[in-house]
Amino acid sequence: MTRLKTLLLCGYCSLALAVAGCQEEKRSAEPPRPVRAVIAKPVALSEEVAQTGEIQATIETDLGFRIDGRVATRNVEVGMDVTKGQLLATLDPNDVQNGVRTAEAEVKRADAEEGLARSGLDRQRTLFDKHFVARARVEEAEVGWRTASARLSVAKTELQSARNKLTYTELRAPDAAIVSAVAVNAGQVVNAGQTAIKLASTHERDAIFNVSERVYTAVPSDVQVEVALLSDPGVKVIGLIRDASPTADPATRTYRVRIRLPDAPPAMTLGATVTGRLVLPGKPLIVLPASALTNEDGKPAVFVVQPSTQELVRKPVMVARYTATQALVESGLAEGDAVVTAGVSKLRPGQKVAYDAAQVAQ
């Protein structure tokens, strides 16, 4: 009985080995799987970038009074157009006018003293010529006249300063502009230099954009930017970069770029929303169908056919950007690699495949 069991067990083992051998032989005899493939070939592709921004004045000026005082009048409101020399606001001039009157009186007094000293000098010179006085008296009179003359000069300078100070009670527009902000009201006491009114010049306008680091580092300084109104794309102008922020905004991590707009259309008013378009210079990228992508450890990858063995190798790749139907690969592939483009979810590394080389080369 034991011998019979042994024989049966040996028979089962022989049968299992035979079946496994047949399966292995069947796998080794499995024909290569037909696949579609493309040959990797880097192509320099330009990229159009569109960004939304706004129109701002090239020159914005914070105006303030040059002296302390109490605001007497304010003649403008936000949004008003002003012309060069237009009166914007005034300070109470009473104290300054009193200073002017005091300086005028001081000039009159100094002028009288200078006239008296000059007459005395002339008299002493006449007496000296007739030998009635010594030369020392003449020299003493000359000193007195020079002192009085100097006092008169100082008094005139102080009067001019007082009159200038009187003009400082008036705040006038340095050029044609638009009032963009108002920070004072009548009756308010202000310090010298304190911002009272902000003006935006109407002579030149810029388009301001906040761009990502990728665009900021890729754009050359002489690039041309097409700027068009968001509300009316037909209103557009070609601009150049005026300046760019050297550091990123700490909150948004974007860079501020200012585009100069020569002869900007009147419709591009201050604060208008615009769209800026530019073409970035291309760098070598390999264009693949989106169907060619698989993944390895959660990162993009593709299957490449080894030319010597016709077996598949999975290669991780870095994708620069995507379109609706394509993936633009920046690195991970070499020129001439045969990349499988369909059915990648059913493929495995090391699998033998076959493809039409003539069709791939087309």
mmCIF file with all atom_site columns, N, CA and C in Angstrom, residues 114-165:
data_model
loop_
_atom_site.group_PDB
_atom_site.id
_atom_site.type_symbol
_atom_site.label_atom_id
_atom_site.label_alt_id
_atom_site.label_comp_id
_atom_site.label_asym_id
_atom_site.label_entity_id
_atom_site.label_seq_id
_atom_site.pdbx_PDB_ins_code
_atom_site.Cartn_x
_atom_site.Cartn_y
_atom_site.Cartn_z
_atom_site.occupancy
_atom_site.B_iso_or_equiv
_atom_site.pdbx_formal_charge
_atom_site.auth_seq_id
_atom_site.auth_comp_id
_atom_site.auth_asym_id
_atom_site.auth_atom_id
_atom_site.pdbx_PDB_model_num
ATOM 1   N N  . GLU A 1 114 ? 21.857 152.296 5.752  1.00 0.00 ? 114 GLU A N  1
ATOM 2   C CA . GLU A 1 114 ? 22.901 152.288 4.728  1.00 0.00 ? 114 GLU A CA 1
ATOM 3   C C  . GLU A 1 114 ? 23.032 153.661 4.072  1.00 0.00 ? 114 GLU A C  1
ATOM 4   N N  . GLY A 1 115 ? 21.882 154.336 3.844  1.00 0.00 ? 115 GLY A N  1
ATOM 5   C CA . GLY A 1 115 ? 21.933 155.674 3.253  1.00 0.00 ? 115 GLY A CA 1
ATOM 6   C C  . GLY A 1 115 ? 22.615 156.659 4.185  1.00 0.00 ? 115 GLY A C  1
ATOM 7   N N  . LEU A 1 116 ? 22.297 156.571 5.483  1.00 0.00 ? 116 LEU A N  1
ATOM 8   C CA . LEU A 1 116 ? 22.925 157.457 6.456  1.00 0.00 ? 116 LEU A CA 1
ATOM 9   C C  . LEU A 1 116 ? 24.429 157.206 6.527  1.00 0.00 ? 116 LEU A C  1
ATOM 10  N N  . ALA A 1 117 ? 24.825 155.946 6.532  1.00 0.00 ? 117 ALA A N  1
ATOM 11  C CA . ALA A 1 117 ? 26.242 155.618 6.598  1.00 0.00 ? 117 ALA A CA 1
ATOM 12  C C  . ALA A 1 117 ? 26.964 156.098 5.342  1.00 0.00 ? 117 ALA A C  1
ATOM 13  N N  . ARG A 1 118 ? 26.326 156.000 4.191  1.00 0.00 ? 118 ARG A N  1
ATOM 14  C CA . ARG A 1 118 ? 26.955 156.452 2.951  1.00 0.00 ? 118 ARG A CA 1
ATOM 15  C C  . ARG A 1 118 ? 27.137 157.967 2.963  1.00 0.00 ? 118 ARG A C  1
ATOM 16  N N  . SER A 1 119 ? 26.128 158.683 3.457  1.00 0.00 ? 119 SER A N  1
ATOM 17  C CA . SER A 1 119 ? 26.257 160.154 3.544  1.00 0.00 ? 119 SER A CA 1
ATOM 18  C C  . SER A 1 119 ? 27.390 160.534 4.489  1.00 0.00 ? 119 SER A C  1
ATOM 19  N N  . GLY A 1 120 ? 27.476 159.826 5.626  1.00 0.00 ? 120 GLY A N  1
ATOM 20  C CA . GLY A 1 120 ? 28.563 160.107 6.562  1.00 0.00 ? 120 GLY A CA 1
ATOM 21  C C  . GLY A 1 120 ? 29.912 159.862 5.941  1.00 0.00 ? 120 GLY A C  1
ATOM 22  N N  . LEU A 1 121 ? 30.031 158.781 5.155  1.00 0.00 ? 121 LEU A N  1
ATOM 23  C CA . LEU A 1 121 ? 31.303 158.492 4.490  1.00 0.00 ? 121 LEU A CA 1
ATOM 24  C C  . LEU A 1 121 ? 31.645 159.585 3.484  1.00 0.00 ? 121 LEU A C  1
ATOM 25  N N  . ASP A 1 122 ? 30.656 160.044 2.729  1.00 0.00 ? 122 ASP A N  1
ATOM 26  C CA . ASP A 1 122 ? 30.926 161.118 1.757  1.00 0.00 ? 122 ASP A CA 1
ATOM 27  C C  . ASP A 1 122 ? 31.369 162.394 2.461  1.00 0.00 ? 122 ASP A C  1
ATOM 28  N N  . ARG A 1 123 ? 30.741 162.695 3.592  1.00 0.00 ? 123 ARG A N  1
ATOM 29  C CA . ARG A 1 123 ? 31.101 163.907 4.326  1.00 0.00 ? 123 ARG A CA 1
ATOM 30  C C  . ARG A 1 123 ? 32.528 163.817 4.865  1.00 0.00 ? 123 ARG A C  1
ATOM 31  N N  . GLN A 1 124 ? 32.894 162.671 5.404  1.00 0.00 ? 124 GLN A N  1
ATOM 32  C CA . GLN A 1 124 ? 34.247 162.508 5.937  1.00 0.00 ? 124 GLN A CA 1
ATOM 33  C C  . GLN A 1 124 ? 35.289 162.583 4.832  1.00 0.00 ? 124 GLN A C  1
ATOM 34  N N  . ARG A 1 125 ? 34.975 162.047 3.652  1.00 0.00 ? 125 ARG A N  1
ATOM 35  C CA . ARG A 1 125 ? 35.930 162.149 2.541  1.00 0.00 ? 125 ARG A CA 1
ATOM 36  C C  . ARG A 1 125 ? 36.119 163.613 2.102  1.00 0.00 ? 125 ARG A C  1
ATOM 37  N N  . THR A 1 126 ? 35.022 164.386 2.112  1.00 0.00 ? 126 THR A N  1
ATOM 38  C CA . THR A 1 126 ? 35.131 165.812 1.739  1.00 0.00 ? 126 THR A CA 1
ATOM 39  C C  . THR A 1 126 ? 35.993 166.570 2.747  1.00 0.00 ? 126 THR A C  1
ATOM 40  N N  . LEU A 1 127 ? 35.749 166.325 4.024  1.00 0.00 ? 127 LEU A N  1
ATOM 41  C CA . LEU A 1 127 ? 36.553 166.981 5.063  1.00 0.00 ? 127 LEU A CA 1
ATOM 42  C C  . LEU A 1 127 ? 38.009 166.558 4.993  1.00 0.00 ? 127 LEU A C  1
ATOM 43  N N  . PHE A 1 128 ? 38.233 165.247 4.648  1.00 0.00 ? 128 PHE A N  1
ATOM 44  C CA . PHE A 1 128 ? 39.619 164.791 4.545  1.00 0.00 ? 128 PHE A CA 1
ATOM 45  C C  . PHE A 1 128 ? 40.326 165.476 3.383  1.00 0.00 ? 128 PHE A C  1
ATOM 46  N N  . ASP A 1 129 ? 39.613 165.655 2.279  1.00 0.00 ? 129 ASP A N  1
ATOM 47  C CA . ASP A 1 129 ? 40.222 166.322 1.131  1.00 0.00 ? 129 ASP A CA 1
ATOM 48  C C  . ASP A 1 129 ? 40.604 167.770 1.463  1.00 0.00 ? 129 ASP A C  1
ATOM 49  N N  . LYS A 1 130 ? 39.878 168.404 2.407  1.00 0.00 ? 130 LYS A N  1
ATOM 50  C CA . LYS A 1 130 ? 40.184 169.776 2.811  1.00 0.00 ? 130 LYS A CA 1
ATOM 51  C C  . LYS A 1 130 ? 41.112 169.823 4.019  1.00 0.00 ? 130 LYS A C  1
ATOM 52  N N  . HIS A 1 131 ? 41.596 168.608 4.416  1.00 0.00 ? 131 HIS A N  1
ATOM 53  C CA . HIS A 1 131 ? 42.543 168.483 5.534  1.00 0.00 ? 131 HIS A CA 1
ATOM 54  C C  . HIS A 1 131 ? 41.940 168.936 6.863  1.00 0.00 ? 131 HIS A C  1
ATOM 55  N N  . PHE A 1 132 ? 40.585 168.739 6.995  1.00 0.00 ? 132 PHE A N  1
ATOM 56  C CA . PHE A 1 132 ? 39.959 169.098 8.261  1.00 0.00 ? 132 PHE A CA 1
ATOM 57  C C  . PHE A 1 132 ? 39.909 167.912 9.241  1.00 0.00 ? 132 PHE A C  1
ATOM 58  N N  . VAL A 1 133 ? 39.973 166.655 8.694  1.00 0.00 ? 133 VAL A N  1
ATOM 59  C CA . VAL A 1 133 ? 39.951 165.465 9.566  1.00 0.00 ? 133 VAL A CA 1
ATOM 60  C C  . VAL A 1 133 ? 41.089 164.542 9.173  1.00 0.00 ? 133 VAL A C  1
ATOM 61  N N  . ALA A 1 134 ? 41.392 163.657 10.111 1.00 0.00 ? 134 ALA A N  1
ATOM 62  C CA . ALA A 1 134 ? 42.449 162.683 9.845  1.00 0.00 ? 134 ALA A CA 1
ATOM 63  C C  . ALA A 1 134 ? 41.893 161.530 8.998  1.00 0.00 ? 134 ALA A C  1
ATOM 64  N N  . ARG A 1 135 ? 42.808 160.798 8.403  1.00 0.00 ? 135 ARG A N  1
ATOM 65  C CA . ARG A 1 135 ? 42.393 159.672 7.556  1.00 0.00 ? 135 ARG A CA 1
ATOM 66  C C  . ARG A 1 135 ? 41.663 158.595 8.363  1.00 0.00 ? 135 ARG A C  1
ATOM 67  N N  . ALA A 1 136 ? 41.969 158.479 9.651  1.00 0.00 ? 136 ALA A N  1
ATOM 68  C CA . ALA A 1 136 ? 41.321 157.480 10.498 1.00 0.00 ? 136 ALA A CA 1
ATOM 69  C C  . ALA A 1 136 ? 39.819 157.693 10.542 1.00 0.00 ? 136 ALA A C  1
ATOM 70  N N  . ARG A 1 137 ? 39.370 158.958 10.502 1.00 0.00 ? 137 ARG A N  1
ATOM 71  C CA . ARG A 1 137 ? 37.926 159.230 10.520 1.00 0.00 ? 137 ARG A CA 1
ATOM 72  C C  . ARG A 1 137 ? 37.263 158.716 9.244  1.00 0.00 ? 137 ARG A C  1
ATOM 73  N N  . VAL A 1 138 ? 37.978 158.837 8.125  1.00 0.00 ? 138 VAL A N  1
ATOM 74  C CA . VAL A 1 138 ? 37.448 158.328 6.852  1.00 0.00 ? 138 VAL A CA 1
ATOM 75  C C  . VAL A 1 138 ? 37.335 156.803 6.886  1.00 0.00 ? 138 VAL A C  1
ATOM 76  N N  . GLU A 1 139 ? 38.361 156.160 7.378  1.00 0.00 ? 139 GLU A N  1
ATOM 77  C CA . GLU A 1 139 ? 38.343 154.695 7.462  1.00 0.00 ? 139 GLU A CA 1
ATOM 78  C C  . GLU A 1 139 ? 37.239 154.200 8.391  1.00 0.00 ? 139 GLU A C  1
ATOM 79  N N  . GLU A 1 140 ? 37.047 154.951 9.493  1.00 0.00 ? 140 GLU A N  1
ATOM 80  C CA . GLU A 1 140 ? 35.967 154.582 10.416 1.00 0.00 ? 140 GLU A CA 1
ATOM 81  C C  . GLU A 1 140 ? 34.612 154.718 9.738  1.00 0.00 ? 140 GLU A C  1
ATOM 82  N N  . ALA A 1 141 ? 34.421 155.716 8.927  1.00 0.00 ? 141 ALA A N  1
ATOM 83  C CA . ALA A 1 141 ? 33.164 155.913 8.208  1.00 0.00 ? 141 ALA A CA 1
ATOM 84  C C  . ALA A 1 141 ? 32.958 154.825 7.145  1.00 0.00 ? 141 ALA A C  1
ATOM 85  N N  . GLU A 1 142 ? 34.065 154.405 6.515  1.00 0.00 ? 142 GLU A N  1
ATOM 86  C CA . GLU A 1 142 ? 33.965 153.342 5.518  1.00 0.00 ? 142 GLU A CA 1
ATOM 87  C C  . GLU A 1 142 ? 33.507 152.023 6.158  1.00 0.00 ? 142 GLU A C  1
ATOM 88  N N  . VAL A 1 143 ? 34.045 151.740 7.356  1.00 0.00 ? 143 VAL A N  1
ATOM 89  C CA . VAL A 1 143 ? 33.635 150.527 8.067  1.00 0.00 ? 143 VAL A CA 1
ATOM 90  C C  . VAL A 1 143 ? 32.153 150.592 8.405  1.00 0.00 ? 143 VAL A C  1
ATOM 91  N N  . GLY A 1 144 ? 31.697 151.735 8.876  1.00 0.00 ? 144 GLY A N  1
ATOM 92  C CA . GLY A 1 144 ? 30.289 151.889 9.210  1.00 0.00 ? 144 GLY A CA 1
ATOM 93  C C  . GLY A 1 144 ? 29.399 151.698 7.995  1.00 0.00 ? 144 GLY A C  1
ATOM 94  N N  . TRP A 1 145 ? 29.845 152.233 6.834  1.00 0.00 ? 145 TRP A N  1
ATOM 95  C CA . TRP A 1 145 ? 29.031 152.104 5.618  1.00 0.00 ? 145 TRP A CA 1
ATOM 96  C C  . TRP A 1 145 ? 28.982 150.648 5.145  1.00 0.00 ? 145 TRP A C  1
ATOM 97  N N  . ARG A 1 146 ? 30.149 149.957 5.183  1.00 0.00 ? 146 ARG A N  1
ATOM 98  C CA . ARG A 1 146 ? 30.169 148.553 4.763  1.00 0.00 ? 146 ARG A CA 1
ATOM 99  C C  . ARG A 1 146 ? 29.276 147.688 5.664  1.00 0.00 ? 146 ARG A C  1
ATOM 100 N N  . THR A 1 147 ? 29.292 147.982 6.960  1.00 0.00 ? 147 THR A N  1
ATOM 101 C CA . THR A 1 147 ? 28.432 147.227 7.892  1.00 0.00 ? 147 THR A CA 1
ATOM 102 C C  . THR A 1 147 ? 26.966 147.455 7.577  1.00 0.00 ? 147 THR A C  1
ATOM 103 N N  . ALA A 1 148 ? 26.586 148.685 7.344  1.00 0.00 ? 148 ALA A N  1
ATOM 104 C CA . ALA A 1 148 ? 25.194 148.998 7.018  1.00 0.00 ? 148 ALA A CA 1
ATOM 105 C C  . ALA A 1 148 ? 24.787 148.378 5.689  1.00 0.00 ? 148 ALA A C  1
ATOM 106 N N  . SER A 1 149 ? 25.727 148.387 4.725  1.00 0.00 ? 149 SER A N  1
ATOM 107 C CA . SER A 1 149 ? 25.441 147.785 3.420  1.00 0.00 ? 149 SER A CA 1
ATOM 108 C C  . SER A 1 149 ? 25.220 146.275 3.544  1.00 0.00 ? 149 SER A C  1
ATOM 109 N N  . ALA A 1 150 ? 26.027 145.637 4.399  1.00 0.00 ? 150 ALA A N  1
ATOM 110 C CA . ALA A 1 150 ? 25.865 144.198 4.605  1.00 0.00 ? 150 ALA A CA 1
ATOM 111 C C  . ALA A 1 150 ? 24.522 143.894 5.260  1.00 0.00 ? 150 ALA A C  1
ATOM 112 N N  . ARG A 1 151 ? 24.132 144.748 6.242  1.00 0.00 ? 151 ARG A N  1
ATOM 113 C CA . ARG A 1 151 ? 22.832 144.544 6.890  1.00 0.00 ? 151 ARG A CA 1
ATOM 114 C C  . ARG A 1 151 ? 21.698 144.680 5.878  1.00 0.00 ? 151 ARG A C  1
ATOM 115 N N  . LEU A 1 152 ? 21.827 145.598 4.954  1.00 0.00 ? 152 LEU A N  1
ATOM 116 C CA . LEU A 1 152 ? 20.800 145.784 3.932  1.00 0.00 ? 152 LEU A CA 1
ATOM 117 C C  . LEU A 1 152 ? 20.726 144.560 3.017  1.00 0.00 ? 152 LEU A C  1
ATOM 118 N N  . SER A 1 153 ? 21.884 144.012 2.673  1.00 0.00 ? 153 SER A N  1
ATOM 119 C CA . SER A 1 153 ? 21.893 142.823 1.818  1.00 0.00 ? 153 SER A CA 1
ATOM 120 C C  . SER A 1 153 ? 21.233 141.638 2.515  1.00 0.00 ? 153 SER A C  1
ATOM 121 N N  . VAL A 1 154 ? 21.529 141.477 3.806  1.00 0.00 ? 154 VAL A N  1
ATOM 122 C CA . VAL A 1 154 ? 20.901 140.388 4.570  1.00 0.00 ? 154 VAL A CA 1
ATOM 123 C C  . VAL A 1 154 ? 19.396 140.590 4.658  1.00 0.00 ? 154 VAL A C  1
ATOM 124 N N  . ALA A 1 155 ? 18.973 141.826 4.887  1.00 0.00 ? 155 ALA A N  1
ATOM 125 C CA . ALA A 1 155 ? 17.540 142.112 5.005  1.00 0.00 ? 155 ALA A CA 1
ATOM 126 C C  . ALA A 1 155 ? 16.814 141.816 3.696  1.00 0.00 ? 155 ALA A C  1
ATOM 127 N N  . LYS A 1 156 ? 17.441 142.156 2.571  1.00 0.00 ? 156 LYS A N  1
ATOM 128 C CA . LYS A 1 156 ? 16.818 141.869 1.268  1.00 0.00 ? 156 LYS A CA 1
ATOM 129 C C  . LYS A 1 156 ? 16.706 140.357 1.032  1.00 0.00 ? 156 LYS A C  1
ATOM 130 N N  . THR A 1 157 ? 17.740 139.606 1.447  1.00 0.00 ? 157 THR A N  1
ATOM 131 C CA . THR A 1 157 ? 17.700 138.152 1.290  1.00 0.00 ? 157 THR A CA 1
ATOM 132 C C  . THR A 1 157 ? 16.595 137.548 2.138  1.00 0.00 ? 157 THR A C  1
ATOM 133 N N  . GLU A 1 158 ? 16.465 138.047 3.371  1.00 0.00 ? 158 GLU A N  1
ATOM 134 C CA . GLU A 1 158 ? 15.408 137.533 4.250  1.00 0.00 ? 158 GLU A CA 1
ATOM 135 C C  . GLU A 1 158 ? 14.031 137.884 3.708  1.00 0.00 ? 158 GLU A C  1
ATOM 136 N N  . LEU A 1 159 ? 13.905 139.034 3.067  1.00 0.00 ? 159 LEU A N  1
ATOM 137 C CA . LEU A 1 159 ? 12.621 139.397 2.462  1.00 0.00 ? 159 LEU A CA 1
ATOM 138 C C  . LEU A 1 159 ? 12.290 138.463 1.306  1.00 0.00 ? 159 LEU A C  1
ATOM 139 N N  . GLN A 1 160 ? 13.319 138.137 0.495  1.00 0.00 ? 160 GLN A N  1
ATOM 140 C CA . GLN A 1 160 ? 13.079 137.222 -0.618 1.00 0.00 ? 160 GLN A CA 1
ATOM 141 C C  . GLN A 1 160 ? 12.669 135.841 -0.104 1.00 0.00 ? 160 GLN A C  1
ATOM 142 N N  . SER A 1 161 ? 13.315 135.390 0.974  1.00 0.00 ? 161 SER A N  1
ATOM 143 C CA . SER A 1 161 ? 12.954 134.102 1.567  1.00 0.00 ? 161 SER A CA 1
ATOM 144 C C  . SER A 1 161 ? 11.530 134.128 2.106  1.00 0.00 ? 161 SER A C  1
ATOM 145 N N  . ALA A 1 162 ? 11.146 135.226 2.725  1.00 0.00 ? 162 ALA A N  1
ATOM 146 C CA . ALA A 1 162 ? 9.784  135.352 3.259  1.00 0.00 ? 162 ALA A CA 1
ATOM 147 C C  . ALA A 1 162 ? 8.763  135.333 2.125  1.00 0.00 ? 162 ALA A C  1
ATOM 148 N N  . ARG A 1 163 ? 9.075  136.001 1.019  1.00 0.00 ? 163 ARG A N  1
ATOM 149 C CA . ARG A 1 163 ? 8.156  135.992 -0.120 1.00 0.00 ? 163 ARG A CA 1
ATOM 150 C C  . ARG A 1 163 ? 8.073  134.599 -0.746 1.00 0.00 ? 163 ARG A C  1
ATOM 151 N N  . ASN A 1 164 ? 9.218  133.908 -0.820 1.00 0.00 ? 164 ASN A N  1
ATOM 152 C CA . ASN A 1 164 ? 9.192  132.530 -1.326 1.00 0.00 ? 164 ASN A CA 1
ATOM 153 C C  . ASN A 1 164 ? 8.331  131.646 -0.425 1.00 0.00 ? 164 ASN A C  1
ATOM 154 N N  . LYS A 1 165 ? 8.478  131.850 0.865  1.00 0.00 ? 165 LYS A N  1
ATOM 155 C CA . LYS A 1 165 ? 7.701  131.062 1.821  1.00 0.00 ? 165 LYS A CA 1
ATOM 156 C C  . LYS A 1 165 ? 6.218  131.305 1.639  1.00 0.00 ? 165 LYS A C  1
#
